Structures are given as C-alpha cells and as structure tokens.
XYZ file of C-alpha atoms in Angstrom:
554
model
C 0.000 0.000 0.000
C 2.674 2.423 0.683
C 4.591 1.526 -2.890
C 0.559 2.310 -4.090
C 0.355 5.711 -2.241
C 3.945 6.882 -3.467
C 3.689 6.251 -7.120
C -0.325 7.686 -7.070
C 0.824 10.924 -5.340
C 4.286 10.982 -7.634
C 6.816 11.103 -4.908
C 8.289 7.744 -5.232
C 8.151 4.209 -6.850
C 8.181 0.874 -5.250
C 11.734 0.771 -6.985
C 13.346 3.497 -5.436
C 11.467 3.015 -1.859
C 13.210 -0.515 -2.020
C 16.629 0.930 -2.787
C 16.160 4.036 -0.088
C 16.086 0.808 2.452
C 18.784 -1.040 0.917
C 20.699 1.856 1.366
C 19.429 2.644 4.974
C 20.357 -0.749 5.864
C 24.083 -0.712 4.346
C 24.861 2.927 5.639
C 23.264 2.360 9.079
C 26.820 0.256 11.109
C 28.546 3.645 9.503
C 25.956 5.724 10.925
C 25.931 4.531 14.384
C 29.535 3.505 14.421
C 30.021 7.699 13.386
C 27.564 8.580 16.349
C 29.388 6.453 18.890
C 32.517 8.138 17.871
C 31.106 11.475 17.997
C 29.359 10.546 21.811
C 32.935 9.268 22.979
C 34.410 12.809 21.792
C 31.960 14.726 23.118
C 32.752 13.340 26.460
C 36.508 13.321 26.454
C 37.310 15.958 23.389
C 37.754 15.769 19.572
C 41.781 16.435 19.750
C 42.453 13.141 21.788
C 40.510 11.071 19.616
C 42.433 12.960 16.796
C 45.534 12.001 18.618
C 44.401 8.443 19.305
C 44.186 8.152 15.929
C 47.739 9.398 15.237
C 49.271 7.359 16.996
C 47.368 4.046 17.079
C 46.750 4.303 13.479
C 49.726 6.341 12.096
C 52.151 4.857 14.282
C 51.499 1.519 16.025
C 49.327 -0.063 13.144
C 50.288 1.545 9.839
C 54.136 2.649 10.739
C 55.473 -0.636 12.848
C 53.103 -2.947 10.361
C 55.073 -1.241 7.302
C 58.137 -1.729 8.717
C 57.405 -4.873 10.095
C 56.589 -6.670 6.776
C 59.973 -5.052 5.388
C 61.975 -6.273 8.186
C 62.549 -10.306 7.121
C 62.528 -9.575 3.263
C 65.504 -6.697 3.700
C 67.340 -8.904 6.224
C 67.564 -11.667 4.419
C 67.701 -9.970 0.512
C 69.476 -6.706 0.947
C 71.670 -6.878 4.082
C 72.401 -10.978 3.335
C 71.802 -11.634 7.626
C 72.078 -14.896 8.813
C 69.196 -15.889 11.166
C 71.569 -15.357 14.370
C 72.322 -11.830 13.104
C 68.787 -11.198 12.892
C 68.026 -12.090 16.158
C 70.359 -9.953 17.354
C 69.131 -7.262 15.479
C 65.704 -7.606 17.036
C 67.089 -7.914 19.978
C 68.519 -4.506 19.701
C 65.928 -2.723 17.590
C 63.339 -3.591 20.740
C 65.683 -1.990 23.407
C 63.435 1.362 23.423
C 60.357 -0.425 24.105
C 62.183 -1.561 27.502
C 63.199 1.626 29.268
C 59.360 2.842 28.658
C 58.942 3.317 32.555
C 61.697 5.460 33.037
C 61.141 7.676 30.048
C 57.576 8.243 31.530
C 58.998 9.224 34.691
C 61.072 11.669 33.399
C 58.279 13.257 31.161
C 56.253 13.891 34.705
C 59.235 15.275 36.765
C 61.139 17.037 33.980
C 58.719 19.306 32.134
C 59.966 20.601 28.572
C 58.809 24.272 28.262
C 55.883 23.280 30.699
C 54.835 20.706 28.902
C 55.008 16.942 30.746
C 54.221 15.167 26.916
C 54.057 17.402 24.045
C 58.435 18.069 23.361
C 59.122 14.498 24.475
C 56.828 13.322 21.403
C 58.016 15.648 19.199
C 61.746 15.091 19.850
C 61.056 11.253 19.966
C 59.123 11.865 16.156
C 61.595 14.260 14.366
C 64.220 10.835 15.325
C 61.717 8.629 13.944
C 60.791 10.284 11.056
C 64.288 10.741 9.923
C 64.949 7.174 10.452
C 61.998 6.010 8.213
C 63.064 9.078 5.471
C 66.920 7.149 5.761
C 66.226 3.446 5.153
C 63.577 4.821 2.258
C 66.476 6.700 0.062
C 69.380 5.168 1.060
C 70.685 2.226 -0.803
C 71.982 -0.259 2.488
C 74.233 -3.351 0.693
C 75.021 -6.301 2.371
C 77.980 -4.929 4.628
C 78.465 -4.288 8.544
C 78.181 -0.706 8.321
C 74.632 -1.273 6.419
C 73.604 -3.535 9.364
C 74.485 -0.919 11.881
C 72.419 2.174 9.993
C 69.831 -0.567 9.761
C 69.854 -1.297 13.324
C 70.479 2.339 14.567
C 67.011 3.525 12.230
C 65.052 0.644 13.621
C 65.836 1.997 17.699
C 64.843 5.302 16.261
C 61.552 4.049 14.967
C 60.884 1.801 17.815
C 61.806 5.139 20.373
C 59.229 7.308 18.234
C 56.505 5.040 18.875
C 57.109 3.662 21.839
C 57.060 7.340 23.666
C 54.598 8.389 21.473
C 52.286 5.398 22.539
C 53.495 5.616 26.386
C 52.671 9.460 27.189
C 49.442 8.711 24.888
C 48.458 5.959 26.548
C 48.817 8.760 29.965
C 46.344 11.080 28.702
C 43.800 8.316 28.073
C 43.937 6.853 31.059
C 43.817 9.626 32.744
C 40.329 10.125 31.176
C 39.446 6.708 32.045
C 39.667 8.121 35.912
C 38.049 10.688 35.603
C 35.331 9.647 33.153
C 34.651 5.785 34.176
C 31.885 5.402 32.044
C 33.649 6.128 28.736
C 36.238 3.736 29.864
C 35.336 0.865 27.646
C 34.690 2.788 24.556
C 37.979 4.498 24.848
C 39.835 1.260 25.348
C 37.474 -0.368 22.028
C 38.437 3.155 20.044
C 42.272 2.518 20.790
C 41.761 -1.403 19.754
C 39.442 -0.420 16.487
C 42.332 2.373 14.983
C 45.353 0.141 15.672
C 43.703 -3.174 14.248
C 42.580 -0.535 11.232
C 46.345 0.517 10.752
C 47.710 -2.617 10.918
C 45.258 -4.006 7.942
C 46.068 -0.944 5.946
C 50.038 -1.870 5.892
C 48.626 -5.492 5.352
C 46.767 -4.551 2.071
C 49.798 -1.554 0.947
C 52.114 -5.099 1.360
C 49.952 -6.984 -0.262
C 50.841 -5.114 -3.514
C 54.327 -4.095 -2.997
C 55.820 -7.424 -1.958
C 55.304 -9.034 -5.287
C 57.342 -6.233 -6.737
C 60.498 -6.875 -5.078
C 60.782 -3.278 -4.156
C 61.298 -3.683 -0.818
C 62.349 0.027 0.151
C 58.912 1.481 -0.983
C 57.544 0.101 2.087
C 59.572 2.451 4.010
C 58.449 5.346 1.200
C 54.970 4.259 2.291
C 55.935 4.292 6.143
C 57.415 8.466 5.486
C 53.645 10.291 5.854
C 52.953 8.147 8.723
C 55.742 8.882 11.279
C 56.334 12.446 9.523
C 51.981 13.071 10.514
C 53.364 13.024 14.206
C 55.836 15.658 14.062
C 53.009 17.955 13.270
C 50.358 16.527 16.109
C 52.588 16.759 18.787
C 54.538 20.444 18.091
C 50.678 22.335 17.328
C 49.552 19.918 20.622
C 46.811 18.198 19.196
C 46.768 16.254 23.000
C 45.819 18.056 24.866
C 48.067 19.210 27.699
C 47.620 22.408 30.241
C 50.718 24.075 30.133
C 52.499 23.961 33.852
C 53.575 27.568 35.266
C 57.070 26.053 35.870
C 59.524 24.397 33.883
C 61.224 23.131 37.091
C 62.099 19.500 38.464
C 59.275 18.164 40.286
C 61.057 16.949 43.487
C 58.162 16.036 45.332
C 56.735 13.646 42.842
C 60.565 12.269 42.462
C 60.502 11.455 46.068
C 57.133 10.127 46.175
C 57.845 7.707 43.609
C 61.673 6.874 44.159
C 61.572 3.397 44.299
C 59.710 2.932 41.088
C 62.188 5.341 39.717
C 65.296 3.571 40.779
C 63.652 0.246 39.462
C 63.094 1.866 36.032
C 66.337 3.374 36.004
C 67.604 -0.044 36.638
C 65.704 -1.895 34.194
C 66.905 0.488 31.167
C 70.508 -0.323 32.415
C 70.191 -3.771 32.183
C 68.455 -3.532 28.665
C 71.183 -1.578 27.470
C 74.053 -3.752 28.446
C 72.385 -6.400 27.238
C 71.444 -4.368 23.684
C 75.358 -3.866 24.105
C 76.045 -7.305 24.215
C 74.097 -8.165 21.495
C 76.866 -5.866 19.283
C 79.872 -5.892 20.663
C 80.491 -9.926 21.097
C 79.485 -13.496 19.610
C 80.906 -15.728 22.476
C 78.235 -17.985 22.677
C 79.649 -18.789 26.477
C 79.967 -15.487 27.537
C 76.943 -14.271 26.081
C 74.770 -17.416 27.947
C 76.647 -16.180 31.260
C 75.774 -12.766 30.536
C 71.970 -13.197 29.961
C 71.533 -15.730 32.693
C 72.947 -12.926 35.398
C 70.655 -10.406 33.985
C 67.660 -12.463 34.734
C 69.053 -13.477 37.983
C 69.478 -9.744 39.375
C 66.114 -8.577 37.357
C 64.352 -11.619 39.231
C 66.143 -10.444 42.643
C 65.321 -6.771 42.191
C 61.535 -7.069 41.705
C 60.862 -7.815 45.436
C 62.674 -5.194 46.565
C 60.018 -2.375 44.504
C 56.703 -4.354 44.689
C 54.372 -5.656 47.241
C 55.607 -10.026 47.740
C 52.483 -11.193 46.135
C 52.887 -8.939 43.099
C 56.603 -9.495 42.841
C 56.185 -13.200 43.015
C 53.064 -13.326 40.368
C 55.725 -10.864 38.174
C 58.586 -13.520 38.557
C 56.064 -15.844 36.997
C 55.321 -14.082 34.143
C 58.958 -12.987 33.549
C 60.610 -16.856 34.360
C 57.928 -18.388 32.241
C 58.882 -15.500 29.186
C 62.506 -16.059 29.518
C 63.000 -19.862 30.230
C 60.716 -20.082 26.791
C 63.849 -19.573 24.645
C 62.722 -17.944 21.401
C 64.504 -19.208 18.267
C 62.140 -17.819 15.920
C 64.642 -16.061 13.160
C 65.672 -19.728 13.320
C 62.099 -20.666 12.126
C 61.666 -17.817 9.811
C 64.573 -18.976 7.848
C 63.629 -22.162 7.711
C 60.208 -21.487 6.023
C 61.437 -18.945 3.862
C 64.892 -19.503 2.625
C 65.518 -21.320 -0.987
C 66.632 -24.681 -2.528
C 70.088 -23.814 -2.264
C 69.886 -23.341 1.373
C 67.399 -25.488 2.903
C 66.658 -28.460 0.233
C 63.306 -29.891 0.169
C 62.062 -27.005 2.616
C 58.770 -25.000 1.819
C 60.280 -22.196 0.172
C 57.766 -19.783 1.291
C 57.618 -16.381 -0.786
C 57.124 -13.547 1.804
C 53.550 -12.249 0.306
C 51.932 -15.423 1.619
C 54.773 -15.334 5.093
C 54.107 -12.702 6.202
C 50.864 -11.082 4.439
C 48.121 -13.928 3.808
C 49.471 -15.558 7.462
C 49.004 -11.851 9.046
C 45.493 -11.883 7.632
C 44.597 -15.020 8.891
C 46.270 -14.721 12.201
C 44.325 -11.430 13.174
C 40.942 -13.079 12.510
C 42.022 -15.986 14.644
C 43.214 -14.043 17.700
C 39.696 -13.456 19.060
C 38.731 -16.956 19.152
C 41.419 -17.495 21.680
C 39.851 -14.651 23.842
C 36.334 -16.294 23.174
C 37.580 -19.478 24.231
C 38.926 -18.116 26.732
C 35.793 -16.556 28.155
C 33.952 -19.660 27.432
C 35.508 -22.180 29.131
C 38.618 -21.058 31.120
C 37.446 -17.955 33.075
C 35.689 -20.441 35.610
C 39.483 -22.118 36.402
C 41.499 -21.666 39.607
C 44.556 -19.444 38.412
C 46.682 -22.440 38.871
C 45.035 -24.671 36.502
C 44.699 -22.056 33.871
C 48.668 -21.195 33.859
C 49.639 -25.188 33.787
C 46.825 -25.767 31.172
C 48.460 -22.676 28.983
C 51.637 -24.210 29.470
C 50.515 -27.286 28.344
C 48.750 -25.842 25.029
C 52.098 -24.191 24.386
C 54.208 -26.970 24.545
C 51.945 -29.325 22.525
C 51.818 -26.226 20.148
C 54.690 -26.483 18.674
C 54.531 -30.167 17.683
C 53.428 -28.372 14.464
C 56.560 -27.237 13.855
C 58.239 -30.403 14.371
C 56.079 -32.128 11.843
C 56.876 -29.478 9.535
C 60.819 -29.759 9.907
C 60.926 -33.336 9.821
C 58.404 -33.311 6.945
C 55.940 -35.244 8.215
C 53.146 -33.328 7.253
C 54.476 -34.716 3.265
C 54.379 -38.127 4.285
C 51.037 -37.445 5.542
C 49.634 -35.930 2.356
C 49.315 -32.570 3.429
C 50.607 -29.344 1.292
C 53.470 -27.322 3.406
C 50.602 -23.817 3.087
C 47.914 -25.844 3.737
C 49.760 -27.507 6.825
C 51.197 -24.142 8.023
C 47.861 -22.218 7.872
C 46.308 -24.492 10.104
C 49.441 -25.214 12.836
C 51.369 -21.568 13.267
C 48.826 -19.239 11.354
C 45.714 -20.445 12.984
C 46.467 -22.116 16.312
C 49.136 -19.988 17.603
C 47.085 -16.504 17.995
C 44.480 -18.753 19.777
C 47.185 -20.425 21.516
C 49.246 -17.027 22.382
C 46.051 -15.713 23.373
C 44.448 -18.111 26.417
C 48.249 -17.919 27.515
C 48.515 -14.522 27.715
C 45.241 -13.938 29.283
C 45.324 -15.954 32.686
C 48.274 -13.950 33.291
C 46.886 -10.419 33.244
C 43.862 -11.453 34.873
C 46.623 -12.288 37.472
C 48.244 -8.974 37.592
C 44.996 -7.174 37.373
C 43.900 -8.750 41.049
C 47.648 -8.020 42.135
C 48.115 -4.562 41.323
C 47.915 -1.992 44.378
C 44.796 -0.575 44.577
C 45.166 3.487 42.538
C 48.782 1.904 40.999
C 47.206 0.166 38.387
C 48.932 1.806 35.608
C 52.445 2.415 36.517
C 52.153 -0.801 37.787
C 51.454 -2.305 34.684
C 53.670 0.474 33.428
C 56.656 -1.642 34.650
C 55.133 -4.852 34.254
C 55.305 -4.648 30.658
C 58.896 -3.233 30.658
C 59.711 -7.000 32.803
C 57.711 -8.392 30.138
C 59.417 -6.954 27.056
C 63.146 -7.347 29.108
C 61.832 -11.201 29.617
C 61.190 -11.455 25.705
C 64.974 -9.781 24.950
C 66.316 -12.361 27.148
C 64.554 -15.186 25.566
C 65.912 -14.095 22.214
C 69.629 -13.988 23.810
C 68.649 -17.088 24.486
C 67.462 -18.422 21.781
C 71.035 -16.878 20.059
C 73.278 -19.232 22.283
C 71.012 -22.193 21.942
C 71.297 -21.612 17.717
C 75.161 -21.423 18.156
C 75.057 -24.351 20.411
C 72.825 -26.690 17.703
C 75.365 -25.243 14.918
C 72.432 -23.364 13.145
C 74.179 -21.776 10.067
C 72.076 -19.375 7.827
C 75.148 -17.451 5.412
C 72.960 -15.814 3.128
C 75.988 -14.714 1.367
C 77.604 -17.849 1.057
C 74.391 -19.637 0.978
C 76.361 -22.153 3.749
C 73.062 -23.177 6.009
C 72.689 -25.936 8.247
C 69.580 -27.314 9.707
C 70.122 -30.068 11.166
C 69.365 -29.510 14.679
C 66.702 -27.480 14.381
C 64.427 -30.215 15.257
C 66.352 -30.443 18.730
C 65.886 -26.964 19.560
C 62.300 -27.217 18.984
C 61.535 -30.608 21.107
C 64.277 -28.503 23.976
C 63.330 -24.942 23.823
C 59.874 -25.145 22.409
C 58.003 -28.173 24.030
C 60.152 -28.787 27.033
C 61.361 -25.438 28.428
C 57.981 -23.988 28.447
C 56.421 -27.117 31.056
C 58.854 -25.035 33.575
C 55.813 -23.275 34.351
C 54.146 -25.917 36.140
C 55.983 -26.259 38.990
C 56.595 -22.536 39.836
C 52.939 -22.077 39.621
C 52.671 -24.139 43.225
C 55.675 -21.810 44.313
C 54.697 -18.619 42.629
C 51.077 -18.435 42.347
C 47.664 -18.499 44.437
C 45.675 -20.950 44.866
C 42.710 -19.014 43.682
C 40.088 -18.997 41.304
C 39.823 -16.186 38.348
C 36.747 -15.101 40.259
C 38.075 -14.782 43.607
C 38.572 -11.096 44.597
C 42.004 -11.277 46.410
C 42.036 -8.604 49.959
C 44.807 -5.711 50.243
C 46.387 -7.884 52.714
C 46.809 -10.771 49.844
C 45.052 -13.205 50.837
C 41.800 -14.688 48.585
C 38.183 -14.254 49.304
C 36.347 -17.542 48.389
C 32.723 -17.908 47.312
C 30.947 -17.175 44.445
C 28.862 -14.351 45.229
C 27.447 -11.165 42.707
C 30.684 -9.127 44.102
C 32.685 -11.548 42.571
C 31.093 -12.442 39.318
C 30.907 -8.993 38.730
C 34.697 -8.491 39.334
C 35.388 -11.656 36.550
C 32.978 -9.777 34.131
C 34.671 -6.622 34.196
C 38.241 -8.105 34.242
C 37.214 -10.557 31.445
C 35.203 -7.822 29.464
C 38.157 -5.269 29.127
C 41.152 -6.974 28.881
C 43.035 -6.631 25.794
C 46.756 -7.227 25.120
C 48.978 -4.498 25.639
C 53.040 -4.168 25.027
C-alpha cells in the first residue's frame, strides 16, 4: 500500500522506496559507528581522539606494520643476515620499548617548556621520522656498516613510537579516571584504529611485496611517522601548560623506588642491547643473559608488594625460560633450494601477508575461548593448562621440519595455515590472558597503571632475554644461515624445537605451586593478599569486568 500511495501521489516508486532501504540498511553500522565516535568525543574531546588516531593508526598499526613486513625480506635480501644476526638485530631494535617506565617518569618530573608530553613526542618523532626518510632513500648493501644504519634507524623508529604510545596511553587513562563510564569505549576506540592501521600496511604489502621493491615500504611508512611531528609540536593532546619548567622533586621522592627500578631496568636492557653488538661468544653471552635475569628476578621484590613481585617472577621466568629461536624458524620457512633443500620455500607475500590476515581473525577466538571455558578455572590450573597448550603447540613445527606433514599428504601452506597461522594466535592468546587477569587482582589498589607500566617493561626485558637465548642455543645446535655464502645448516633445528619449544615452556608448572595463588579467576584477592572464596554477585561482577576489558597491551 505504501509503494501504491507513493507512485499515485508521484513522490516515489516501489523501486526506489526498495533501494532508499537497501541503502538505509548498508549505511546504518557507519551511521551509528560515526555517532558512537562522535558521543565518545563529546565526552573526552575531539583532539584526543584525533591524537588516538595518530598514533594508534599512524604509528602503532600503519608505521610498525610497514616496517614490520619489510623487516625479514631486507634482512635476508638486501643486508644478506644470517638468522643469528637477525636475532640480534631484534634484539637490539626492541631496546626502546624496555626503558618505557623510566622515560615516563622523566616526562612527569622534567617538564619541557611546561609541557610533561608534548616536546618528548616531538623530539622522539623528528628521530623517527628521519629514520623512516633514511632506510627509504638510502641504498643499504650487504655490509656491517649497512647492518648498523639498519639497526640504529630501527631503535629510532621503535623510540618514536614507543614514547609516542606511552605518554598517549597517559592522557587516556587519565580520562578513564576521571570519566569511568567512557572507559570501555575508549579502550574499544584505541583497539578499532590500531587493528585498522595494521590491515592498511597489510593490504599496501599486499601489492608491494610481489614487486620486489622492498624500500617502498619504508616510502609508504614516510607520511605516517612524519603526521606526528606535526600533532605533537601544534599539541593536538591536549596538555595544560604547567607555570614552571622546574624539576618536580616532590613527585621524584614520592615515587623513588619505582624510579630507581626503572632506572635499573633500562641499564640492564642496554648492556644487554650492548652485548648483542659488541660480542658473539656464545659462552659469555649465555653467562651474561643468565645474570641479567638473575638480578632482574632479585630486584623485583625489593620495589613491589611479595604477592605482586612473586606473580611478576612468573610471568617474567615463564617469558625467559621459553627460549625464542624464531629467526631460526623464519629462515627455515622462507629460505631457498640452495639453502634449505626440500624445505617449503615460502615467498614472503603469503609469510608474512596472507598468514598476518589469517592470524588477526584468529586471535579473538582465543579470547572467546577463553571466556567460554577457562574464566571459571582456579589461576593455577589455567597457567599449567596454557603451558601445556604451548608446549603441545609447537609439535606443528616439528612435523613441519621433519616433513611429516608430506608423508602425511598434506601441502606445506595448507599444513602451516592451520598449525602456526591459525592455532598460535588462539594459543598465544588463552596464555597470555590468565596472566593479566593475574596482575589485574595483584596490582595496588590506585597503581594500576604504573604498575602495569613496569610490568610490561619485565615483560618486554623477559622477551629480549629469551631471544639472547634463543642466540646461544642456535650457536650451540650449529644453526648456520650465510645468506651470502648460501652455507646453512639445519640439522638440529628439530632439537631446539623438542628442547626450547616443548620442554622449556612445562617449567611453568611447577613454579605455579611456588609462585602463584591458589585461587580462582573469580576470587577477589584482599589488600592484605590473601583470597576471598565464594561465588557471590561481588565476585562475578569483578570476573565480568576483568574478562570484558582486557586486551593485550606491550
């Protein structure tokens, strides 16, 4: 009837009132998704969502993702790294991400022109930015002065968005305080721009790959770290400008032991950065790493409340002791025939592209199994059972290496989508997960974030160690990847995976009986430490707001 009345009065057709609710119903996710963006910055302010977007999108998801998929096809093609070099590369290039704590510190007691962020981020970008603009028009060759420009741009990247992300990261939460119910949609904004970046340096790679051209990706990479140059000199976050440009001595001695720790921490990373450069004595270097985990593991209880240090030492013995060999792995997927006969000879588009792609749709089915049917487990069951999936995890890769997935009838892409590209975000994802839940109900109550603040510096030092590692236990199984000389040796690799990848990680059982509670994920745990037992609405409603906003952070 309504079709009838439209086309008898002349202001329609049936056609066109069909197509005006086909249209309706493809433009209206856009339209709400545009009014709960405009809600969330009426409530906390159109420059921080502009800034948000600048750095989550311009800088953690399109930048690091550009850079990212450049990393293993100019390491192995341009600069001619063997997979040890590479490592320590990484190992270096990360270093920035480390001393995070301490460079917040300093932004709040050392204002810049009365300004706490704003010079810190634009000091921290003009270094970025002119990293980026190097490695896209210089020509690097396959010498040790290359490797070192490589190395040096890659700290300057990681130190423009790592600062960037940190003081960031500050203003938001700080709106989370004082705003608590915008605190989930800022925390699903932050998620939605970075996972938006990172598939827009997914797609750019997608086409430049192919081409061989492997420096454009760092021409594409230029707008995006140059963009936050210009947001943080005009002060697109915002920032009230402090009277004084003075050191703030109060909030120094308020927070000296946190400050000391930090301070401590960045030492550590950079002798062990150092290390990483300056020597390739497989002895020395084992020595070395091994007493940097042993005075990190000391130091912790002397700058957090016992139950949080000992749920930290967890975490951080359970990330180190699961010794990462992965440029190992990388090479062994992607080198050629000359190299690695009869391996899978993976071309980087489908490496590091498709795999990315695949991986990212995967990673929430880990948090939704998760939710479903581990969020009811004591804490000590869920860490052994993550353990456990870890270990058997990598019996993919072991098939793979010793080819058993060809005797089996199974395709090397096919086999590797399934085992690395699709089970490990899951896998990586319900072991992460028990394990901030953990350091959620630890955390001093108003500490949360410079708690986690240093927690993730332990937690990024604990992944550098692993990879020093992971360097020693390559020399020790004779791993040789010359790209130059295209000398390679593989023949142990299949040790270092049953060793390092299924073995080393079941370390984690035991220490959870030393280490950890015996208390259930929805147990709220009382400022004196010990656990509150029973499942009442206080406590469900604790596990559904710890469950409901946790995301993974650096």
């Amino acid at each position: 009837m309504e079709a009838e009345r439209l086309a008898a009065d002349g202001t329609g057709t049936s056609e066109t009132s069909t197509t005006a609710t086909i249209l309706q119903s493809l433009c209206s996710p856009f339209y709400r998704g545009h009014r709960w963006i405009t809600t969330l910055a009426d409530a906390v302010g159109w420059q921080l969502i502009a800034f948000i977007g600048s750095c989550h999108f311009g800088l953690k998801g399109a930048l690091l993702g550009l850079v990212g998929h450049a990393g293993l096809p100019y390491s192995q093609k341009i600069l001619k790294l063997s997979a040890e070099q590479s490592q320590r590369y990484g190992i270096v290039a990360m270093f920035p991400w480390s001393i995070k704590p301490v460079i917040g510190m300093i932004s709040d007691i050392v204002p810049i022109a009365g300004y706490n962020k704003r010079y810190y981020m634009f000091g921290a970008s003009i270094l970025g930015a002119s990293a980026v603009l190097y490695l896209a028009t210089v020509t690097l060759s396959d010498n040790n002065q290359s490797a070192m420009s490589y190395v040096a741009a890659l700290v300057m990247i990681n130190l423009q968005v790592s600062v960037v992300d940190l003081l960031t990261e500050g203003k938001y939460t700080e709106k989370m305080s004082a705003i608590p119910e915008v605190s989930s949609d800022i925390v699903s904004f932050v998620w939605l721009v970075l996972g938006v970046g990172g598939v827009f340096a997914t797609i750019v790679s997608f086409f430049v790959l192919p081409t061989k051209n492997y420096r454009l990706l760092f021409y594409c990479a230029v707008p995006f770290a140059v963009q936050a140059v210009f947001t943080s000199w005009f002060g697109v976050l915002p920032e009230e400008k402090k009277n004084s440009s003075d050191v703030n001595h109060d909030l120094l001695k308020k927070h000296k032991p946190l400050f000391v720790i930090g301070s401590f921490m960045a030492v550590v990373c950079a002798a062990l950065a150092a290390a990483q450069l300056l020597t390739d004595d497989m002895f020395f270097e084992l020595y070395f790493t091994g007493v940097c985990a042993l005075v990190l593991s000391i130091a912790m209880f002397f700058c957090m409340p016992l139950r949080l240090a000992k749920a930290t030492l967890f975490l951080f013995l359970t990330n180190t002791t699961s010794v990462s060999f992965g440029s190992a792995m990388q090479y062994w997927f992607t080198v050629d025939e000359q190299c690695n006969p009869g391996g899978p000879r993976f071309d980087y588009l489908f490496f590091t592209v498709y795999t990315a792609i695949v991986a990212q749709c995967f990673g929430g089915l880990g948090i939704y199994l998760f939710n479903a049917y581990f969020s009811r487990f004591r804490m000590r069951q869920a860490l052994m059972i993550s353990a456990l999936i870890s270990s058997v995890a990598s019996i993919g890769d072991l098939a793979m290496v010793m080819r058993w997935n060809l005797q089996w009838g199974i395709p090397d892409k096919m086999f590797y989508l399934v085992g690395d590209t699709i089970l490990e975000p899951i896998v990586g994802m319900m072991a992460f997960m028990p394990g901030t839940i953990l350091i959620s109900k630890m955390c001093p109550k108003n500490m949360e974030a410079t708690t986690f603040a240093i927690l993730a510096s332990f937690s990024n030092l604990g992944n550098a160690l692993s990879g020093s590692f992971g360097v020693f236990a390559m020399q020790y199984a004779g791993i040789k990847t010359d790209m130059t000389e295209g000398e390679c040796d593989f023949t142990n690799l299949p040790t270092l995976i049953v060793v390092c990848g299924m073995l080393l990680p079941l370390l984690a059982v035991p220490l959870t009986f030393i280490l950890i509670p015996d208390i259930a994920m929805t147990d709220p745990v009382r400022e004196d430490g010990e656990d509150t037992k029973g499942e009442t609405e206080q406590a469900e409603g604790e596990r559904m707001g710890l469950l409901g906003g946790v995301t993974k952070s650096d």
